[in-house]
GROMACS .gro file of C-alpha atoms in nm:
model
  471
    1MET     CA    1   2.009  -7.564   1.751
    2GLN     CA    2   2.255  -7.856   1.705
    3ALA     CA    3   2.283  -7.783   1.343
    4THR     CA    4   2.464  -7.446   1.430
    5ALA     CA    5   2.717  -7.623   1.686
    6GLU     CA    6   2.996  -7.665   1.423
    7PRO     CA    7   3.163  -7.320   1.368
    8LEU     CA    8   3.148  -7.179   0.993
    9SER     CA    9   3.501  -7.102   0.861
   10ALA     CA   10   3.623  -6.845   0.643
   11GLU     CA   11   3.610  -7.048   0.342
   12ASP     CA   12   3.238  -7.086   0.404
   13LEU     CA   13   3.161  -6.708   0.404
   14GLY     CA   14   3.441  -6.570   0.184
   15VAL     CA   15   3.424  -6.469  -0.187
   16SER     CA   16   3.462  -6.823  -0.294
   17LEU     CA   17   3.124  -6.927  -0.142
   18THR     CA   18   2.947  -7.161  -0.397
   19GLU     CA   19   2.581  -7.252  -0.401
   20GLU     CA   20   2.640  -7.569  -0.265
   21ARG     CA   21   2.798  -7.448   0.036
   22ALA     CA   22   2.532  -7.182   0.083
   23ARG     CA   23   2.258  -7.453   0.066
   24GLU     CA   24   2.449  -7.630   0.317
   25ILE     CA   25   2.441  -7.353   0.541
   26TYR     CA   26   2.082  -7.313   0.492
   27ARG     CA   27   2.023  -7.663   0.596
   28ARG     CA   28   2.193  -7.604   0.924
   29GLY     CA   29   1.925  -7.400   1.058
   30GLN     CA   30   1.782  -7.027   1.099
   31GLU     CA   31   2.058  -6.925   1.328
   32ALA     CA   32   2.353  -7.059   1.085
   33VAL     CA   33   2.175  -6.822   0.823
   34VAL     CA   34   2.178  -6.527   1.043
   35PHE     CA   35   2.533  -6.574   1.145
   36ALA     CA   36   2.651  -6.598   0.796
   37LEU     CA   37   2.480  -6.293   0.690
   38LEU     CA   38   2.625  -6.089   0.986
   39ALA     CA   39   2.966  -6.230   0.890
   40GLN     CA   40   2.914  -6.135   0.537
   41ALA     CA   41   2.804  -5.771   0.617
   42LYS     CA   42   3.101  -5.718   0.856
   43GLN     CA   43   3.338  -5.824   0.575
   44LEU     CA   44   3.156  -5.596   0.327
   45ALA     CA   45   3.214  -5.303   0.590
   46GLN     CA   46   3.586  -5.370   0.599
   47LEU     CA   47   3.629  -5.389   0.220
   48GLN     CA   48   3.386  -5.099   0.171
   49PRO     CA   49   3.448  -4.823   0.429
   50GLY     CA   50   3.144  -4.625   0.544
   51LYS     CA   51   3.040  -4.295   0.380
   52PRO     CA   52   3.238  -3.998   0.509
   53GLY     CA   53   3.050  -3.780   0.752
   54PRO     CA   54   3.053  -3.388   0.755
   55SER     CA   55   3.356  -3.376   0.991
   56THR     CA   56   3.557  -3.588   0.783
   57PRO     CA   57   3.888  -3.392   0.640
   58SER     CA   58   3.856  -3.349   0.253
   59GLY     CA   59   4.201  -3.500   0.226
   60SER     CA   60   4.087  -3.818   0.397
   61VAL     CA   61   3.808  -3.898   0.168
   62PRO     CA   62   3.881  -4.102  -0.152
   63PRO     CA   63   3.798  -3.921  -0.486
   64TYR     CA   64   3.552  -4.216  -0.591
   65GLN     CA   65   3.338  -4.119  -0.269
   66LYS     CA   66   3.331  -3.759  -0.285
   67PRO     CA   67   2.982  -3.606  -0.432
   68THR     CA   68   2.983  -3.568  -0.821
   69THR     CA   69   2.849  -3.227  -0.905
   70PRO     CA   70   2.779  -3.125  -1.251
   71LYS     CA   71   3.049  -2.885  -1.395
   72ARG     CA   72   2.913  -2.539  -1.470
   73ARG     CA   73   3.001  -2.379  -1.811
   74GLY     CA   74   3.254  -2.121  -1.723
   75LYS     CA   75   3.249  -1.771  -1.860
   76GLY     CA   76   3.526  -1.726  -2.127
   77PRO     CA   77   3.795  -1.427  -2.035
   78GLY     CA   78   3.758  -1.102  -2.194
   79ARG     CA   79   3.448  -0.962  -2.339
   80LYS     CA   80   3.216  -1.079  -2.597
   81PRO     CA   81   3.297  -1.087  -2.969
   82GLY     CA   82   3.204  -0.771  -3.115
   83HIS     CA   83   3.236  -0.565  -2.822
   84ALA     CA   84   3.502  -0.302  -2.735
   85GLY     CA   85   3.824  -0.416  -2.548
   86SER     CA   86   3.888  -0.300  -2.201
   87CYS     CA   87   4.233  -0.196  -2.078
   88ARG     CA   88   4.425   0.000  -1.810
   89SER     CA   89   4.381   0.374  -1.859
   90GLY     CA   90   4.683   0.586  -1.933
   91PRO     CA   91   4.869   0.793  -1.688
   92ALA     CA   92   4.734   1.148  -1.613
   93LYS     CA   93   5.100   1.305  -1.623
   94ILE     CA   94   5.439   1.219  -1.764
   95ASP     CA   95   5.727   1.263  -1.479
   96GLN     CA   96   6.025   1.191  -1.692
   97THR     CA   97   6.123   1.089  -2.063
   98LYS     CA   98   6.375   0.828  -2.164
   99THR     CA   99   6.493   0.788  -2.513
  100HIS     CA  100   6.622   0.432  -2.658
  101ARG     CA  101   6.804   0.389  -2.963
  102LEU     CA  102   7.009   0.105  -3.080
  103LYS     CA  103   7.379   0.167  -3.172
  104SER     CA  104   7.400  -0.134  -3.420
  105CYS     CA  105   7.150  -0.421  -3.557
  106PRO     CA  106   7.095  -0.683  -3.281
  107ASP     CA  107   7.101  -0.956  -3.521
  108CYS     CA  108   7.407  -0.895  -3.734
  109GLY     CA  109   7.573  -0.624  -3.568
  110GLY     CA  110   7.578  -0.408  -3.874
  111ARG     CA  111   7.538  -0.040  -3.896
  112LEU     CA  112   7.188   0.131  -3.873
  113LYS     CA  113   7.053   0.384  -4.112
  114ARG     CA  114   6.870   0.633  -3.900
  115CYS     CA  115   6.517   0.703  -3.951
  116ASN     CA  116   6.251   0.942  -3.817
  117GLN     CA  117   6.000   0.656  -3.699
  118THR     CA  118   5.949   0.656  -3.348
  119ARG     CA  119   5.688   0.499  -3.098
  120THR     CA  120   5.599   0.565  -2.731
  121ARG     CA  121   5.531   0.329  -2.434
  122CYS     CA  122   5.430   0.460  -2.091
  123THR     CA  123   5.492   0.249  -1.766
  124GLU     CA  124   5.435   0.339  -1.410
  125ASP     CA  125   5.660   0.217  -1.122
  126ILE     CA  126   5.795   0.303  -0.773
  127PRO     CA  127   6.112   0.474  -0.715
  128GLN     CA  128   6.415   0.250  -0.643
  129ASN     CA  129   6.477   0.402  -0.294
  130ILE     CA  130   6.158   0.451  -0.105
  131ASN     CA  131   6.299   0.648   0.199
  132PRO     CA  132   6.073   0.786   0.486
  133VAL     CA  133   6.028   1.131   0.542
  134VAL     CA  134   6.181   1.265   0.891
  135THR     CA  135   6.016   1.574   0.991
  136GLU     CA  136   6.154   1.792   1.298
  137HIS     CA  137   5.889   1.977   1.454
  138VAL     CA  138   5.986   2.326   1.621
  139ILE     CA  139   5.701   2.389   1.860
  140HIS     CA  140   5.695   2.758   2.002
  141ARG     CA  141   5.574   2.774   2.358
  142ASP     CA  142   5.435   3.120   2.438
  143TRP     CA  143   5.295   3.291   2.761
  144CYS     CA  144   4.922   3.385   2.783
  145PRO     CA  145   4.871   3.662   3.052
  146GLN     CA  146   4.502   3.587   3.083
  147CYS     CA  147   4.539   3.203   3.146
  148ALA     CA  148   4.858   3.262   3.301
  149LYS     CA  149   5.025   2.973   3.154
  150HIS     CA  150   5.224   2.854   2.855
  151VAL     CA  151   5.056   2.752   2.545
  152GLU     CA  152   5.181   2.567   2.260
  153PRO     CA  153   5.028   2.448   1.915
  154LYS     CA  154   4.918   2.099   1.852
  155VAL     CA  155   5.096   1.889   1.598
  156SER     CA  156   4.846   1.711   1.408
  157ASP     CA  157   5.078   1.477   1.190
  158ALA     CA  158   5.093   1.232   1.439
  159MET     CA  159   4.943   1.116   1.768
  160PRO     CA  160   5.045   1.277   2.105
  161GLY     CA  161   5.371   1.140   2.224
  162SER     CA  162   5.416   0.911   1.882
  163GLN     CA  163   5.722   0.904   1.662
  164ILE     CA  164   5.499   0.725   1.373
  165GLY     CA  165   5.322   0.964   1.159
  166ASN     CA  166   4.931   0.912   1.112
  167ARG     CA  167   4.961   0.789   0.735
  168VAL     CA  168   5.202   0.503   0.854
  169LEU     CA  169   4.960   0.404   1.151
  170VAL     CA  170   4.661   0.413   0.944
  171LEU     CA  171   4.828   0.229   0.644
  172THR     CA  172   4.971  -0.070   0.884
  173ALA     CA  173   4.610  -0.085   1.051
  174TRP     CA  174   4.435  -0.114   0.705
  175LEU     CA  175   4.690  -0.389   0.603
  176HIS     CA  176   4.635  -0.582   0.917
  177TYR     CA  177   4.251  -0.531   0.981
  178GLY     CA  178   4.127  -0.446   0.640
  179LEU     CA  179   4.351  -0.688   0.414
  180GLY     CA  180   4.422  -0.943   0.683
  181THR     CA  181   4.812  -0.919   0.643
  182THR     CA  182   4.999  -1.057   0.931
  183ILE     CA  183   5.202  -0.838   1.162
  184SER     CA  184   5.524  -1.014   1.072
  185GLN     CA  185   5.467  -0.939   0.714
  186ILE     CA  186   5.389  -0.584   0.778
  187VAL     CA  187   5.706  -0.541   0.988
  188GLU     CA  188   5.927  -0.740   0.707
  189THR     CA  189   5.769  -0.492   0.435
  190PHE     CA  190   5.851  -0.164   0.629
  191ASN     CA  191   6.188  -0.275   0.735
  192TYR     CA  192   6.330  -0.436   0.440
  193HIS     CA  193   6.125  -0.257   0.164
  194LEU     CA  194   6.012   0.089   0.279
  195GLN     CA  195   6.319   0.129   0.494
  196MET     CA  196   6.139   0.228   0.817
  197LYS     CA  197   6.190   0.071   1.121
  198VAL     CA  198   5.871  -0.065   1.306
  199THR     CA  199   5.839  -0.326   1.571
  200PRO     CA  200   5.548  -0.568   1.646
  201GLY     CA  201   5.477  -0.429   1.974
  202GLY     CA  202   5.506  -0.077   1.899
  203LEU     CA  203   5.226  -0.124   1.606
  204VAL     CA  204   4.998  -0.322   1.813
  205GLN     CA  205   5.017  -0.023   2.105
  206MET     CA  206   4.950   0.237   1.839
  207TRP     CA  207   4.666   0.039   1.687
  208HIS     CA  208   4.495   0.025   2.025
  209ARG     CA  209   4.510   0.401   2.044
  210LEU     CA  210   4.379   0.425   1.711
  211ALA     CA  211   4.082   0.224   1.795
  212GLU     CA  212   4.009   0.429   2.105
  213LEU     CA  213   3.972   0.748   1.858
  214LEU     CA  214   3.787   0.543   1.603
  215TYR     CA  215   3.522   0.419   1.885
  216ALA     CA  216   3.294   0.713   1.809
  217TRP     CA  217   3.248   0.604   1.450
  218TYR     CA  218   3.226   0.236   1.588
  219GLN     CA  219   2.906   0.347   1.794
  220GLN     CA  220   2.773   0.563   1.490
  221ILE     CA  221   2.785   0.266   1.290
  222GLN     CA  222   2.593   0.046   1.545
  223GLN     CA  223   2.316   0.338   1.593
  224GLU     CA  224   2.274   0.364   1.168
  225ALA     CA  225   2.242  -0.012   1.185
  226LEU     CA  226   1.934  -0.037   1.436
  227LYS     CA  227   1.778   0.252   1.236
  228SER     CA  228   1.805   0.051   0.881
  229ALA     CA  229   1.513  -0.117   0.722
  230VAL     CA  230   1.681  -0.439   0.642
  231LEU     CA  231   1.971  -0.580   0.874
  232HIS     CA  232   2.153  -0.906   0.786
  233ALA     CA  233   2.319  -1.101   1.072
  234ASP     CA  234   2.548  -1.379   1.095
  235GLU     CA  235   2.811  -1.538   1.346
  236THR     CA  236   3.139  -1.753   1.320
  237GLY     CA  237   3.374  -1.897   1.581
  238TRP     CA  238   3.660  -1.680   1.720
  239ARG     CA  239   3.944  -1.732   1.971
  240VAL     CA  240   4.044  -1.487   2.234
  241ASN     CA  241   4.356  -1.604   2.449
  242GLY     CA  242   4.291  -1.974   2.369
  243LYS     CA  243   3.919  -1.941   2.458
  244THR     CA  244   3.638  -1.986   2.239
  245HIS     CA  245   3.445  -1.646   2.144
  246TRP     CA  246   3.203  -1.558   1.850
  247LEU     CA  247   3.245  -1.295   1.609
  248TRP     CA  248   2.901  -1.148   1.538
  249CYS     CA  249   2.840  -0.969   1.195
  250PHE     CA  250   2.560  -0.718   1.133
  251SER     CA  251   2.557  -0.564   0.792
  252THR     CA  252   2.352  -0.361   0.549
  253GLN     CA  253   2.435  -0.240   0.207
  254ASP     CA  254   2.663   0.049   0.339
  255LEU     CA  255   2.778  -0.062   0.664
  256THR     CA  256   2.919  -0.362   0.865
  257TYR     CA  257   2.926  -0.383   1.246
  258TYR     CA  258   3.162  -0.666   1.420
  259MET     CA  259   3.140  -0.763   1.755
  260ILE     CA  260   3.325  -1.027   1.941
  261ASP     CA  261   3.187  -1.177   2.256
  262ARG     CA  262   3.225  -1.480   2.471
  263SER     CA  263   2.842  -1.567   2.436
  264ARG     CA  264   2.674  -1.708   2.117
  265GLY     CA  265   2.346  -1.658   2.266
  266SER     CA  266   2.087  -1.375   2.349
  267PRO     CA  267   2.319  -1.209   2.612
  268ALA     CA  268   2.557  -1.128   2.297
  269LEU     CA  269   2.257  -1.015   2.080
  270MET     CA  270   2.128  -0.767   2.369
  271LYS     CA  271   2.480  -0.592   2.361
  272PHE     CA  272   2.386  -0.485   2.008
  273PHE     CA  273   2.020  -0.445   2.000
  274THR     CA  274   2.004  -0.186   2.259
  275GLU     CA  275   1.672  -0.076   2.156
  276ALA     CA  276   1.374  -0.244   1.965
  277PHE     CA  277   1.461  -0.288   1.607
  278ALA     CA  278   1.189  -0.183   1.350
  279GLY     CA  279   1.307  -0.333   1.043
  280THR     CA  280   1.364  -0.675   0.889
  281LEU     CA  281   1.617  -0.898   1.040
  282VAL     CA  282   1.756  -1.151   0.787
  283SER     CA  283   1.944  -1.442   0.961
  284ASP     CA  284   1.967  -1.820   0.943
  285PHE     CA  285   1.768  -2.055   1.184
  286TRP     CA  286   2.006  -1.994   1.497
  287GLY     CA  287   1.758  -2.004   1.783
  288ALA     CA  288   1.926  -1.681   1.960
  289TYR     CA  289   1.791  -1.465   1.677
  290ASN     CA  290   1.453  -1.536   1.815
  291ALA     CA  291   1.500  -1.323   2.143
  292VAL     CA  292   1.539  -1.010   1.909
  293GLN     CA  293   1.232  -0.788   1.902
  294CYS     CA  294   1.223  -0.660   1.551
  295GLY     CA  295   0.922  -0.544   1.300
  296SER     CA  296   0.966  -0.870   1.079
  297ARG     CA  297   1.208  -1.161   1.041
  298GLN     CA  298   1.322  -1.335   0.700
  299LYS     CA  299   1.498  -1.675   0.738
  300CYS     CA  300   1.750  -1.789   0.485
  301LEU     CA  301   1.558  -2.020   0.246
  302VAL     CA  302   1.911  -2.140   0.099
  303HIS     CA  303   1.980  -2.289   0.448
  304LEU     CA  304   1.675  -2.524   0.429
  305LEU     CA  305   1.803  -2.658   0.066
  306ARG     CA  306   2.137  -2.699   0.220
  307ASP     CA  307   1.987  -2.899   0.508
  308LEU     CA  308   1.808  -3.130   0.265
  309GLU     CA  309   2.131  -3.184   0.067
  310TYR     CA  310   2.299  -3.270   0.387
  311VAL     CA  311   2.065  -3.547   0.500
  312GLU     CA  312   2.068  -3.693   0.132
  313GLN     CA  313   2.421  -3.711   0.153
  314TYR     CA  314   2.500  -3.814   0.520
  315ARG     CA  315   2.189  -3.976   0.639
  316ALA     CA  316   1.976  -4.288   0.542
  317VAL     CA  317   1.681  -4.188   0.354
  318ASP     CA  318   1.381  -4.391   0.234
  319ASN     CA  319   1.074  -4.302   0.041
  320HIS     CA  320   0.895  -4.111   0.324
  321TRP     CA  321   1.209  -3.863   0.327
  322SER     CA  322   1.203  -3.862  -0.066
  323GLU     CA  323   0.842  -3.743  -0.072
  324PHE     CA  324   0.900  -3.480   0.196
  325ALA     CA  325   1.218  -3.340   0.049
  326LYS     CA  326   1.048  -3.324  -0.265
  327LYS     CA  327   0.742  -3.127  -0.158
  328LEU     CA  328   0.958  -2.887   0.059
  329ARG     CA  329   1.209  -2.815  -0.204
  330ARG     CA  330   0.950  -2.755  -0.466
  331LEU     CA  331   0.766  -2.514  -0.225
  332ILE     CA  332   1.096  -2.298  -0.163
  333HIS     CA  333   1.191  -2.283  -0.540
  334ASP     CA  334   0.828  -2.168  -0.620
  335ALA     CA  335   0.837  -1.912  -0.359
  336MET     CA  336   1.176  -1.786  -0.479
  337ARG     CA  337   1.016  -1.767  -0.830
  338LEU     CA  338   0.727  -1.512  -0.706
  339THR     CA  339   0.984  -1.239  -0.703
  340GLN     CA  340   0.960  -1.218  -1.072
  341TYR     CA  341   0.601  -1.106  -1.072
  342GLU     CA  342   0.473  -0.795  -0.966
  343PRO     CA  343   0.352  -0.702  -0.593
  344ALA     CA  344  -0.016  -0.706  -0.676
  345GLU     CA  345   0.031  -1.062  -0.818
  346ARG     CA  346   0.209  -1.196  -0.531
  347THR     CA  347  -0.104  -1.179  -0.285
  348SER     CA  348  -0.281  -1.467  -0.424
  349ARG     CA  349  -0.002  -1.664  -0.500
  350ARG     CA  350   0.131  -1.634  -0.153
  351HIS     CA  351  -0.171  -1.740   0.003
  352ARG     CA  352  -0.135  -2.073  -0.173
  353LEU     CA  353   0.205  -2.109  -0.064
  354ASN     CA  354   0.106  -2.046   0.293
  355VAL     CA  355  -0.168  -2.335   0.232
  356ARG     CA  356   0.090  -2.570   0.089
  357LEU     CA  357   0.330  -2.505   0.376
  358GLN     CA  358   0.061  -2.565   0.646
  359ALA     CA  359  -0.029  -2.880   0.471
  360LEU     CA  360   0.326  -2.981   0.467
  361ILE     CA  361   0.351  -2.898   0.868
  362ASP     CA  362   0.030  -3.105   0.934
  363ALA     CA  363   0.110  -3.413   0.773
  364GLN     CA  364   0.255  -3.701   0.956
  365TRP     CA  365   0.603  -3.783   0.862
  366LYS     CA  366   0.775  -4.096   0.975
  367HIS     CA  367   1.132  -3.989   0.891
  368ARG     CA  368   1.325  -3.885   1.190
  369GLU     CA  369   1.496  -3.598   0.994
  370ALA     CA  370   1.182  -3.478   0.836
  371ARG     CA  371   1.031  -3.443   1.182
  372ARG     CA  372   1.312  -3.238   1.273
  373LEU     CA  373   1.254  -3.003   0.998
  374ILE     CA  374   0.904  -2.984   1.044
  375LYS     CA  375   0.950  -2.858   1.404
  376ARG     CA  376   1.161  -2.569   1.227
  377LEU     CA  377   0.910  -2.485   0.980
  378ARG     CA  378   0.658  -2.495   1.245
  379ARG     CA  379   0.844  -2.220   1.445
  380HIS     CA  380   0.924  -2.016   1.169
  381CYS     CA  381   0.647  -2.041   0.941
  382ASN     CA  382   0.561  -1.671   0.958
  383ASP     CA  383   0.935  -1.591   0.877
  384LEU     CA  384   0.979  -1.773   0.563
  385PHE     CA  385   0.810  -1.549   0.297
  386THR     CA  386   0.848  -1.208   0.410
  387PHE     CA  387   1.078  -1.132   0.121
  388LEU     CA  388   0.736  -1.125  -0.095
  389ASP     CA  389   0.608  -0.830   0.114
  390TYR     CA  390   0.917  -0.625   0.061
  391ASP     CA  391   1.130  -0.546  -0.249
  392ASN     CA  392   1.449  -0.487  -0.063
  393VAL     CA  393   1.437  -0.813   0.156
  394PRO     CA  394   1.607  -1.118   0.004
  395TYR     CA  395   1.511  -1.466   0.062
  396ASP     CA  396   1.882  -1.558   0.151
  397ASN     CA  397   2.137  -1.447   0.385
  398ASN     CA  398   2.427  -1.436   0.133
  399HIS     CA  399   2.497  -1.069   0.215
  400ALA     CA  400   2.593  -1.140   0.581
  401GLU     CA  401   2.806  -1.445   0.466
  402ARG     CA  402   2.979  -1.224   0.214
  403ALA     CA  403   3.033  -0.948   0.490
  404ILE     CA  404   3.177  -1.214   0.742
  405ARG     CA  405   3.413  -1.372   0.499
  406PRO     CA  406   3.683  -1.100   0.513
  407ALA     CA  407   3.685  -1.160   0.912
  408VAL     CA  408   3.737  -1.537   0.840
  409ILE     CA  409   4.041  -1.446   0.623
  410ILE     CA  410   4.178  -1.264   0.886
  411ARG     CA  411   4.109  -1.529   1.148
  412LYS     CA  412   4.300  -1.767   0.927
  413ASN     CA  413   4.596  -1.566   0.905
  414SER     CA  414   4.622  -1.401   1.225
  415LEU     CA  415   4.501  -1.691   1.431
  416SER     CA  416   4.247  -1.458   1.633
  417ASN     CA  417   4.350  -1.238   1.936
  418ARG     CA  418   4.543  -1.301   2.261
  419SER     CA  419   4.370  -1.051   2.465
  420ASN     CA  420   4.017  -0.896   2.512
  421ARG     CA  421   4.146  -0.561   2.427
  422GLY     CA  422   4.299  -0.706   2.110
  423ALA     CA  423   3.952  -0.833   2.033
  424ASP     CA  424   3.784  -0.503   2.093
  425THR     CA  425   4.054  -0.312   1.880
  426GLN     CA  426   4.007  -0.609   1.605
  427ALA     CA  427   3.614  -0.548   1.590
  428ILE     CA  428   3.645  -0.172   1.583
  429LEU     CA  429   3.901  -0.123   1.338
  430MET     CA  430   3.752  -0.402   1.075
  431SER     CA  431   3.397  -0.249   1.130
  432VAL     CA  432   3.548   0.114   1.035
  433TYR     CA  433   3.745  -0.019   0.761
  434ARG     CA  434   3.473  -0.240   0.609
  435THR     CA  435   3.218   0.035   0.626
  436LEU     CA  436   3.415   0.294   0.436
  437LYS     CA  437   3.479   0.080   0.154
  438GLN     CA  438   3.110  -0.002   0.148
  439ARG     CA  439   3.064   0.367   0.121
  440GLY     CA  440   3.315   0.429  -0.142
  441HIS     CA  441   3.566   0.645   0.063
  442HIS     CA  442   3.936   0.585   0.047
  443PRO     CA  443   4.023   0.449   0.399
  444LEU     CA  444   4.360   0.609   0.445
  445ALA     CA  445   4.298   0.960   0.335
  446THR     CA  446   3.956   0.945   0.520
  447ILE     CA  447   4.094   0.822   0.839
  448VAL     CA  448   4.395   1.034   0.832
  449LYS     CA  449   4.213   1.362   0.770
  450ALA     CA  450   3.975   1.272   1.066
  451LEU     CA  451   4.258   1.205   1.301
  452GLU     CA  452   4.430   1.540   1.187
  453ILE     CA  453   4.093   1.731   1.272
  454CYS     CA  454   4.043   1.513   1.606
  455ILE     CA  455   4.424   1.603   1.720
  456SER     CA  456   4.358   1.982   1.653
  457THR     CA  457   4.005   2.038   1.778
  458GLY     CA  458   3.975   1.736   2.027
  459GLN     CA  459   3.675   1.622   1.864
  460MET     CA  460   3.628   1.334   1.615
  461PRO     CA  461   3.445   1.412   1.313
  462PRO     CA  462   3.124   1.210   1.229
  463LEU     CA  463   3.181   0.926   0.978
  464PRO     CA  464   3.125   1.004   0.627
  465ALA     CA  465   2.794   0.918   0.484
  466ASN     CA  466   2.776   0.711   0.174
  467PHE     CA  467   2.994   0.874  -0.121
  468THR     CA  468   2.700   0.868  -0.360
  469ALA     CA  469   2.486   1.036  -0.104
  470ASP     CA  470   2.759   1.313  -0.057
  471GLY     CA  471   2.729   1.384  -0.419
   0.00000   0.00000   0.00000
């Protein structure tokens, strides 16, 4: 149209646009109106940046664009009014006694009149100079006429050929693989505070040897996990020599098994599930878990709720999505509330849940994200309400996420591993320390005692059972 031949200036489309100028643009024709609207949309996009995506760093998002979440009422410190307070228990014994008495008044400097009033106060501290104990072992070598060779006793205080004792070895490994302390921090602590010279390379080599001895416990943890009634599984990224690997976590209430593998698919799972799993596998909706042969499955319902929140926060929604999200969210919350009922009352109510779920799947949804979640619901329709059949099966996978969190903290501090051998040592020692903690055993004393037995007899004792089970 000739009405649109004359170009529109910025004054025609800026914030100073008046009603008269707008009518003039309208009289120019349809193309002028479309051009003006597109130009206005472009200006608005420049003035108001788009909504941040999930990969946008938190520091790059303005505070006014961050989602506003209602503040929860925090629990006040201390016990409730009227309850007895709690404090640290007193020491079991007194090692030394110090007497404190003033020579003069601290305020005026006058002479004091002695009284018989006293009070006691106990403090616990470490000695000023902590020096390592150096032990010289005199090993007698005697002749055995029957074997026709010299024999000598074994020194169980340290590993063969090692100048570092078992306690230092187990303590440094616990600091690194159990608490996430970096190697440089461990070296600095021992060299400057504990007055014991250690090197990073020497510690790493000794940790490799320790992992070889504890590998029997590592295999025992795997076998006990495969025989458990409920097993939680999760995975996260890991780096080995700069290449992407995956840290797998399989956990129950009294054990945790870590495995670092190059694959995130079923080949890695087949390395752990060496036999059919008869219990219930609790996991998220990652497709690799579908290849595991197990008695039953429970998918994390909290992940579904997170997906709904993600779509509403980062995707364009409409009335079709709102209706779908409302029905699915109500269905999930109704299923969670059924855990409050007795098992006999859940049967009929669960049948209603299955009917509502099937109706939700059979409905025709126009929104793209709704169709995506419908495919997931159709694929896992039999794995959503398993927690209603068993009392010890949860509806979420929070246990696995809490079990993998210590490894994530270690990954952040230590930047993963530099070799495959280091990755194997990482998985073995993290599994052993985490399992001993879950079972209520002191990690240092337990492993030191096991090393002494292994060095003396040549055979590693079995992994200790749960502390409560031991009585």
